[in-house]
Amino acid sequence: MILNGNQRGGHGDLARHLMKPENEHVEVHEIRGFVSETVAGAFKEAHAISRGTKCTQFLYSLSLSPPAAENVPVKVFEDAIDAVESKLGLSGQPRVIVFHEKQGRRHAHCVWSRIDADTMTAVKLPHTKLKLRDVSRQLFIRHGWQMPDGLVDRSLRNPLNFDRKEWFQARRVKQDPRDIKGLFQQCWSAADSGKAFKHAIEERGYYLARGDRRAVVALDVHGEIYAVARWADVKTKDVVARMGDVSALPSVEETQAKIAGLVRDKLTGFIGSAVSDFAQAAQGIEAKRLAMAERHRADRRSLQAAQDERWTKEAVERGTRFRRGIRGLWDRLTGQAAKLRDQNERETTQAAERDAREKQALIERQLDERRHLQREIDHTRRLHTKDMAMLYRQTSGPKLTHDDEKPRQKFRQSAGLRL
């Protein structure tokens, strides 16, 4: 189970995030230590108490994400939350637990108030990342889940990591940043000269240009600029050494004009048709997803209503076991009433456990159905990505520039479709 946590303020934004309707199912599982019975109200209470201190990050927010293919009972989430609570020194602090379901996966969020109301001080949280990593490793071992490489040894983590600038730049062009960075690294590793690197990168739809301060950059078909050293994860001086005379490279403006001529006539129509086909497929699948989510919600409401009705009926039946009047007094004197109370308590506990099992079974059936749909979604997305990648690679094909046409400096980005 992957654990991510951070200290924060912004109680209003956090409450809205936890209750966002974009999740297919949202369940407030527990509100402990607060007077309010709503998430927003509980966080307002935490904020009000924090104003008596100097602490601005008065909340600690934790997300718990189990392996995608595992059906994890509520009890496992609760035990994991309790383990984190103990490890971080948050035992007994007010908390809120919310479950989310999206794309066939279920995860949980737990938010604690850091403010100790007795001492009016914030609970200190040193080395939280290391502590969460330890708890996470223990959870994978305890439940027999396959442990990610990053938990086994930090040196084995996926090398395709990004800083903030790299991530948002990749998102603007609607491509997976891991694919972009991997492409640059593979081309750089496979090339033994500047000419070979230029040929390899152009085959994949990127064109080298002369950037500022003798830096070498690459431009894609959208006109987006990538620093070669950053995306290939090498030093700038190594890039300059391999490329040789950087001044011989065309300027960014010249390269933009070249790319505009290449893609203007040939790829605009191809990319447009690919996006249109994907949009049509996405629309049909999205309709299925929405219908499934609504049906699942209805099934859960139906189960809850049936359980509530049964609970009430059973409670009434248990209440009728106690006799009234003289006979009731006699039962109390003889101990029969105490036996009945013990029996009722046992049956109440058993009924609660039964209801929890029924709910968990329904959730697991629905998650299994949703995962089947997610596989269809992923397959459609992979096909679209493959087609788009092929079109981008074709930008290194025959030159289509017309001398009498003005080069375009702006590029239309392919439509970003949510599927």
mmCIF file of C-alpha atoms in Angstrom, residues 39-298:
data_model
loop_
_atom_site.group_PDB
_atom_site.id
_atom_site.type_symbol
_atom_site.label_atom_id
_atom_site.label_comp_id
_atom_site.label_asym_id
_atom_site.label_seq_id
_atom_site.Cartn_x
_atom_site.Cartn_y
_atom_site.Cartn_z
ATOM 1 C CA VAL A 39 -15.992 16.851 6.462
ATOM 2 C CA ALA A 40 -16.098 20.596 5.867
ATOM 3 C CA GLY A 41 -17.462 21.228 9.351
ATOM 4 C CA ALA A 42 -14.801 19.058 10.979
ATOM 5 C CA PHE A 43 -12.009 20.910 9.182
ATOM 6 C CA LYS A 44 -13.512 24.249 10.209
ATOM 7 C CA GLU A 45 -13.357 23.082 13.823
ATOM 8 C CA ALA A 46 -9.694 22.153 13.391
ATOM 9 C CA HIS A 47 -9.012 25.564 11.872
ATOM 10 C CA ALA A 48 -10.806 27.352 14.701
ATOM 11 C CA ILE A 49 -8.725 25.532 17.324
ATOM 12 C CA SER A 50 -5.504 26.203 15.400
ATOM 13 C CA ARG A 51 -6.103 29.943 15.598
ATOM 14 C CA GLY A 52 -5.196 29.724 19.258
ATOM 15 C CA THR A 53 -1.694 28.675 18.168
ATOM 16 C CA LYS A 54 0.893 29.901 15.673
ATOM 17 C CA CYS A 55 0.535 26.763 13.555
ATOM 18 C CA THR A 56 -0.632 27.404 9.973
ATOM 19 C CA GLN A 57 -0.299 23.820 8.689
ATOM 20 C CA PHE A 58 -2.656 22.403 11.283
ATOM 21 C CA LEU A 59 -3.745 19.333 9.276
ATOM 22 C CA TYR A 60 -1.899 16.202 8.220
ATOM 23 C CA SER A 61 -3.330 14.623 5.068
ATOM 24 C CA LEU A 62 -2.564 11.003 4.152
ATOM 25 C CA SER A 63 -3.522 9.032 1.029
ATOM 26 C CA LEU A 64 -3.508 5.221 1.026
ATOM 27 C CA SER A 65 -3.349 3.488 -2.374
ATOM 28 C CA PRO A 66 -3.369 -0.332 -2.430
ATOM 29 C CA PRO A 67 -2.108 -2.358 -5.427
ATOM 30 C CA ALA A 68 -4.437 -1.933 -8.399
ATOM 31 C CA ALA A 69 -5.474 -5.581 -8.680
ATOM 32 C CA GLU A 70 -6.106 -6.187 -4.962
ATOM 33 C CA ASN A 71 -9.511 -6.139 -3.259
ATOM 34 C CA VAL A 72 -8.673 -4.628 0.104
ATOM 35 C CA PRO A 73 -11.244 -4.814 2.952
ATOM 36 C CA VAL A 74 -12.041 -1.768 5.043
ATOM 37 C CA LYS A 75 -10.352 -3.377 8.052
ATOM 38 C CA VAL A 76 -7.005 -3.409 6.240
ATOM 39 C CA PHE A 77 -7.309 0.313 5.509
ATOM 40 C CA GLU A 78 -8.242 0.971 9.140
ATOM 41 C CA ASP A 79 -5.277 -1.045 10.423
ATOM 42 C CA ALA A 80 -2.936 0.809 8.064
ATOM 43 C CA ILE A 81 -4.282 4.166 9.251
ATOM 44 C CA ASP A 82 -3.857 3.127 12.885
ATOM 45 C CA ALA A 83 -0.273 2.021 12.166
ATOM 46 C CA VAL A 84 0.547 5.372 10.567
ATOM 47 C CA GLU A 85 -1.176 7.209 13.408
ATOM 48 C CA SER A 86 0.965 5.409 15.960
ATOM 49 C CA LYS A 87 4.175 5.768 13.941
ATOM 50 C CA LEU A 88 3.757 9.529 13.487
ATOM 51 C CA GLY A 89 2.646 10.227 17.054
ATOM 52 C CA LEU A 90 -0.906 11.220 16.112
ATOM 53 C CA SER A 91 -2.682 8.690 18.340
ATOM 54 C CA GLY A 92 -5.958 10.035 19.685
ATOM 55 C CA GLN A 93 -5.958 13.115 17.450
ATOM 56 C CA PRO A 94 -9.256 14.012 15.727
ATOM 57 C CA ARG A 95 -9.414 12.513 12.249
ATOM 58 C CA VAL A 96 -11.572 12.062 9.150
ATOM 59 C CA ILE A 97 -11.462 9.018 6.837
ATOM 60 C CA VAL A 98 -12.869 9.175 3.292
ATOM 61 C CA PHE A 99 -12.923 6.436 0.634
ATOM 62 C CA HIS A 100 -12.704 7.212 -3.091
ATOM 63 C CA GLU A 101 -13.319 4.953 -6.081
ATOM 64 C CA LYS A 102 -12.260 5.869 -9.608
ATOM 65 C CA GLN A 103 -11.293 3.904 -12.719
ATOM 66 C CA GLY A 104 -11.850 0.595 -10.951
ATOM 67 C CA ARG A 105 -9.524 1.427 -8.071
ATOM 68 C CA ARG A 106 -10.318 2.134 -4.436
ATOM 69 C CA HIS A 107 -8.157 4.272 -2.191
ATOM 70 C CA ALA A 108 -8.558 6.144 1.072
ATOM 71 C CA HIS A 109 -7.703 9.504 2.576
ATOM 72 C CA CYS A 110 -7.206 10.198 6.269
ATOM 73 C CA VAL A 111 -6.802 13.720 7.636
ATOM 74 C CA TRP A 112 -5.753 14.418 11.224
ATOM 75 C CA SER A 113 -5.820 17.619 13.220
ATOM 76 C CA ARG A 114 -2.278 18.262 14.451
ATOM 77 C CA ILE A 115 -3.425 20.519 17.284
ATOM 78 C CA ASP A 116 -3.446 18.988 20.780
ATOM 79 C CA ALA A 117 -6.445 20.705 22.371
ATOM 80 C CA ASP A 118 -5.114 20.126 25.905
ATOM 81 C CA THR A 119 -1.731 21.785 25.408
ATOM 82 C CA MET A 120 -2.699 23.989 22.429
ATOM 83 C CA THR A 121 0.418 22.917 20.575
ATOM 84 C CA ALA A 122 0.913 21.183 17.231
ATOM 85 C CA VAL A 123 2.100 17.582 17.142
ATOM 86 C CA LYS A 124 5.594 17.614 15.646
ATOM 87 C CA LEU A 125 6.035 15.362 12.623
ATOM 88 C CA PRO A 126 9.731 14.795 11.872
ATOM 89 C CA HIS A 127 10.935 12.415 9.132
ATOM 90 C CA THR A 128 7.424 11.536 7.962
ATOM 91 C CA LYS A 129 8.542 10.249 4.541
ATOM 92 C CA LEU A 130 10.923 7.740 6.096
ATOM 93 C CA LYS A 131 8.303 6.613 8.603
ATOM 94 C CA LEU A 132 5.624 6.217 5.931
ATOM 95 C CA ARG A 133 8.058 4.215 3.803
ATOM 96 C CA ASP A 134 8.670 1.850 6.728
ATOM 97 C CA VAL A 135 4.938 1.343 7.337
ATOM 98 C CA SER A 136 4.316 0.869 3.615
ATOM 99 C CA ARG A 137 7.036 -1.777 3.366
ATOM 100 C CA GLN A 138 5.540 -3.622 6.348
ATOM 101 C CA LEU A 139 2.082 -3.592 4.744
ATOM 102 C CA PHE A 140 3.373 -5.091 1.486
ATOM 103 C CA ILE A 141 5.187 -7.834 3.379
ATOM 104 C CA ARG A 142 2.291 -8.570 5.753
ATOM 105 C CA HIS A 143 -0.315 -8.954 3.002
ATOM 106 C CA GLY A 144 1.915 -10.708 0.477
ATOM 107 C CA TRP A 145 1.631 -7.976 -2.159
ATOM 108 C CA GLN A 146 4.325 -7.514 -4.791
ATOM 109 C CA MET A 147 6.562 -4.747 -3.498
ATOM 110 C CA PRO A 148 7.486 -1.899 -5.887
ATOM 111 C CA ASP A 149 11.187 -1.552 -6.657
ATOM 112 C CA GLY A 150 11.209 1.840 -4.980
ATOM 113 C CA LEU A 151 10.418 0.266 -1.626
ATOM 114 C CA VAL A 152 13.033 -2.441 -1.999
ATOM 115 C CA ASP A 153 15.895 -0.078 -2.824
ATOM 116 C CA ARG A 154 15.727 3.621 -3.697
ATOM 117 C CA SER A 155 18.459 3.133 -6.306
ATOM 118 C CA LEU A 156 16.097 0.820 -8.240
ATOM 119 C CA ARG A 157 13.357 3.389 -8.681
ATOM 120 C CA ASN A 158 12.222 4.304 -12.182
ATOM 121 C CA PRO A 159 14.865 6.748 -13.498
ATOM 122 C CA LEU A 160 12.250 8.664 -15.444
ATOM 123 C CA ASN A 161 11.647 11.260 -12.756
ATOM 124 C CA PHE A 162 10.790 14.864 -13.432
ATOM 125 C CA ASP A 163 11.014 18.221 -11.801
ATOM 126 C CA ARG A 164 8.047 20.554 -11.922
ATOM 127 C CA LYS A 165 9.086 22.362 -15.109
ATOM 128 C CA GLU A 166 9.528 19.118 -17.031
ATOM 129 C CA TRP A 167 6.197 17.718 -15.869
ATOM 130 C CA PHE A 168 4.055 20.716 -16.804
ATOM 131 C CA GLN A 169 5.835 21.176 -20.106
ATOM 132 C CA ALA A 170 5.032 17.588 -21.038
ATOM 133 C CA ARG A 171 1.415 17.962 -19.919
ATOM 134 C CA ARG A 172 0.909 21.006 -22.155
ATOM 135 C CA VAL A 173 1.452 18.884 -25.257
ATOM 136 C CA LYS A 174 -0.770 16.055 -23.989
ATOM 137 C CA GLN A 175 1.976 13.414 -24.013
ATOM 138 C CA ASP A 176 3.176 11.219 -21.205
ATOM 139 C CA PRO A 177 6.355 12.824 -19.807
ATOM 140 C CA ARG A 178 7.856 9.384 -19.203
ATOM 141 C CA ASP A 179 7.647 8.671 -22.923
ATOM 142 C CA ILE A 180 9.247 12.012 -23.799
ATOM 143 C CA LYS A 181 12.137 11.685 -21.376
ATOM 144 C CA GLY A 182 12.677 8.046 -22.265
ATOM 145 C CA LEU A 183 12.822 8.984 -25.952
ATOM 146 C CA PHE A 184 15.545 11.596 -25.371
ATOM 147 C CA GLN A 185 17.569 9.247 -23.159
ATOM 148 C CA GLN A 186 17.336 6.365 -25.621
ATOM 149 C CA CYS A 187 18.343 8.501 -28.610
ATOM 150 C CA TRP A 188 21.273 9.957 -26.693
ATOM 151 C CA SER A 189 22.489 6.556 -25.501
ATOM 152 C CA ALA A 190 22.213 4.998 -28.966
ATOM 153 C CA ALA A 191 24.075 7.800 -30.779
ATOM 154 C CA ASP A 192 27.866 8.021 -30.869
ATOM 155 C CA SER A 193 28.045 11.397 -32.604
ATOM 156 C CA GLY A 194 26.133 14.629 -33.003
ATOM 157 C CA LYS A 195 25.055 13.592 -36.495
ATOM 158 C CA ALA A 196 23.736 10.245 -35.260
ATOM 159 C CA PHE A 197 21.825 11.914 -32.417
ATOM 160 C CA LYS A 198 20.303 14.443 -34.819
ATOM 161 C CA HIS A 199 19.175 11.638 -37.132
ATOM 162 C CA ALA A 200 17.756 9.545 -34.262
ATOM 163 C CA ILE A 201 15.839 12.427 -32.702
ATOM 164 C CA GLU A 202 14.444 13.588 -36.061
ATOM 165 C CA GLU A 203 13.123 10.084 -36.748
ATOM 166 C CA ARG A 204 10.945 10.570 -33.697
ATOM 167 C CA GLY A 205 9.626 13.993 -34.645
ATOM 168 C CA TYR A 206 12.034 16.348 -32.838
ATOM 169 C CA TYR A 207 14.337 18.862 -34.549
ATOM 170 C CA LEU A 208 17.530 20.312 -33.085
ATOM 171 C CA ALA A 209 18.129 24.028 -32.879
ATOM 172 C CA ARG A 210 20.525 26.547 -31.396
ATOM 173 C CA GLY A 211 19.198 27.891 -28.100
ATOM 174 C CA ASP A 212 20.371 30.586 -25.722
ATOM 175 C CA ARG A 213 23.900 30.505 -24.271
ATOM 176 C CA ARG A 214 25.082 27.924 -26.831
ATOM 177 C CA ALA A 215 22.591 25.390 -25.472
ATOM 178 C CA VAL A 216 21.159 22.772 -27.797
ATOM 179 C CA VAL A 217 17.374 22.463 -27.815
ATOM 180 C CA ALA A 218 14.858 20.305 -29.661
ATOM 181 C CA LEU A 219 11.463 21.331 -31.009
ATOM 182 C CA ASP A 220 8.495 19.042 -31.516
ATOM 183 C CA VAL A 221 5.711 19.410 -34.069
ATOM 184 C CA HIS A 222 3.839 21.766 -31.734
ATOM 185 C CA GLY A 223 6.763 24.170 -31.499
ATOM 186 C CA GLU A 224 7.402 23.214 -27.884
ATOM 187 C CA ILE A 225 11.057 23.660 -26.918
ATOM 188 C CA TYR A 226 12.974 21.028 -24.933
ATOM 189 C CA ALA A 227 16.451 21.505 -23.469
ATOM 190 C CA VAL A 228 18.360 18.441 -24.680
ATOM 191 C CA ALA A 229 20.618 18.303 -21.625
ATOM 192 C CA ARG A 230 17.649 18.341 -19.242
ATOM 193 C CA TRP A 231 15.533 15.764 -21.050
ATOM 194 C CA ALA A 232 18.426 13.426 -21.898
ATOM 195 C CA ASP A 233 19.656 13.798 -18.319
ATOM 196 C CA VAL A 234 23.223 14.729 -19.284
ATOM 197 C CA LYS A 235 25.448 17.747 -18.746
ATOM 198 C CA THR A 236 25.254 20.723 -21.114
ATOM 199 C CA LYS A 237 28.995 20.563 -21.811
ATOM 200 C CA ASP A 238 28.614 16.916 -22.907
ATOM 201 C CA VAL A 239 25.889 17.895 -25.375
ATOM 202 C CA VAL A 240 28.046 20.687 -26.804
ATOM 203 C CA ALA A 241 31.032 18.333 -27.060
ATOM 204 C CA ARG A 242 29.067 15.711 -28.987
ATOM 205 C CA MET A 243 27.289 18.173 -31.284
ATOM 206 C CA GLY A 244 30.484 20.026 -32.173
ATOM 207 C CA ASP A 245 29.915 23.478 -33.670
ATOM 208 C CA VAL A 246 26.599 24.503 -32.085
ATOM 209 C CA SER A 247 26.545 27.740 -34.090
ATOM 210 C CA ALA A 248 26.029 25.649 -37.228
ATOM 211 C CA LEU A 249 22.614 24.565 -35.983
ATOM 212 C CA PRO A 250 19.614 26.577 -37.193
ATOM 213 C CA SER A 251 18.016 29.066 -34.829
ATOM 214 C CA VAL A 252 14.783 28.305 -33.005
ATOM 215 C CA GLU A 253 12.856 30.562 -35.406
ATOM 216 C CA GLU A 254 14.311 28.830 -38.468
ATOM 217 C CA THR A 255 13.516 25.418 -37.053
ATOM 218 C CA GLN A 256 9.957 26.456 -36.263
ATOM 219 C CA ALA A 257 9.513 27.541 -39.866
ATOM 220 C CA LYS A 258 10.883 24.235 -41.096
ATOM 221 C CA ILE A 259 8.559 22.211 -38.873
ATOM 222 C CA ALA A 260 5.570 24.308 -39.894
ATOM 223 C CA GLY A 261 6.186 23.470 -43.529
ATOM 224 C CA LEU A 262 6.571 19.784 -42.778
ATOM 225 C CA VAL A 263 3.410 19.324 -40.802
ATOM 226 C CA ARG A 264 1.089 21.905 -42.325
ATOM 227 C CA ASP A 265 -0.276 19.904 -45.224
ATOM 228 C CA LYS A 266 0.471 16.323 -44.386
ATOM 229 C CA LEU A 267 -0.207 15.795 -40.703
ATOM 230 C CA THR A 268 -2.960 18.251 -39.876
ATOM 231 C CA GLY A 269 -5.568 16.102 -41.565
ATOM 232 C CA PHE A 270 -4.139 12.854 -40.215
ATOM 233 C CA ILE A 271 -3.971 14.067 -36.631
ATOM 234 C CA GLY A 272 -7.435 15.595 -36.864
ATOM 235 C CA SER A 273 -8.977 12.337 -38.047
ATOM 236 C CA ALA A 274 -7.168 10.369 -35.329
ATOM 237 C CA VAL A 275 -8.422 12.743 -32.638
ATOM 238 C CA SER A 276 -11.947 12.577 -34.070
ATOM 239 C CA ASP A 277 -11.952 8.779 -34.047
ATOM 240 C CA PHE A 278 -10.650 8.744 -30.496
ATOM 241 C CA ALA A 279 -13.260 11.284 -29.390
ATOM 242 C CA GLN A 280 -16.036 9.133 -30.835
ATOM 243 C CA ALA A 281 -14.737 6.026 -29.104
ATOM 244 C CA ALA A 282 -14.222 7.942 -25.875
ATOM 245 C CA GLN A 283 -17.778 9.258 -25.961
ATOM 246 C CA GLY A 284 -19.225 5.756 -26.132
ATOM 247 C CA ILE A 285 -17.009 4.416 -23.370
ATOM 248 C CA GLU A 286 -17.659 7.454 -21.189
ATOM 249 C CA ALA A 287 -21.405 6.837 -21.520
ATOM 250 C CA LYS A 288 -20.851 3.246 -20.352
ATOM 251 C CA ARG A 289 -18.721 4.463 -17.441
ATOM 252 C CA LEU A 290 -21.326 6.974 -16.278
ATOM 253 C CA ALA A 291 -24.136 4.414 -16.559
ATOM 254 C CA MET A 292 -22.102 1.877 -14.607
ATOM 255 C CA ALA A 293 -21.264 4.383 -11.873
ATOM 256 C CA GLU A 294 -24.930 5.346 -11.497
ATOM 257 C CA ARG A 295 -26.000 1.692 -11.405
ATOM 258 C CA HIS A 296 -23.387 0.940 -8.777
ATOM 259 C CA ARG A 297 -24.568 3.873 -6.661
ATOM 260 C CA ALA A 298 -28.153 2.628 -6.943
#
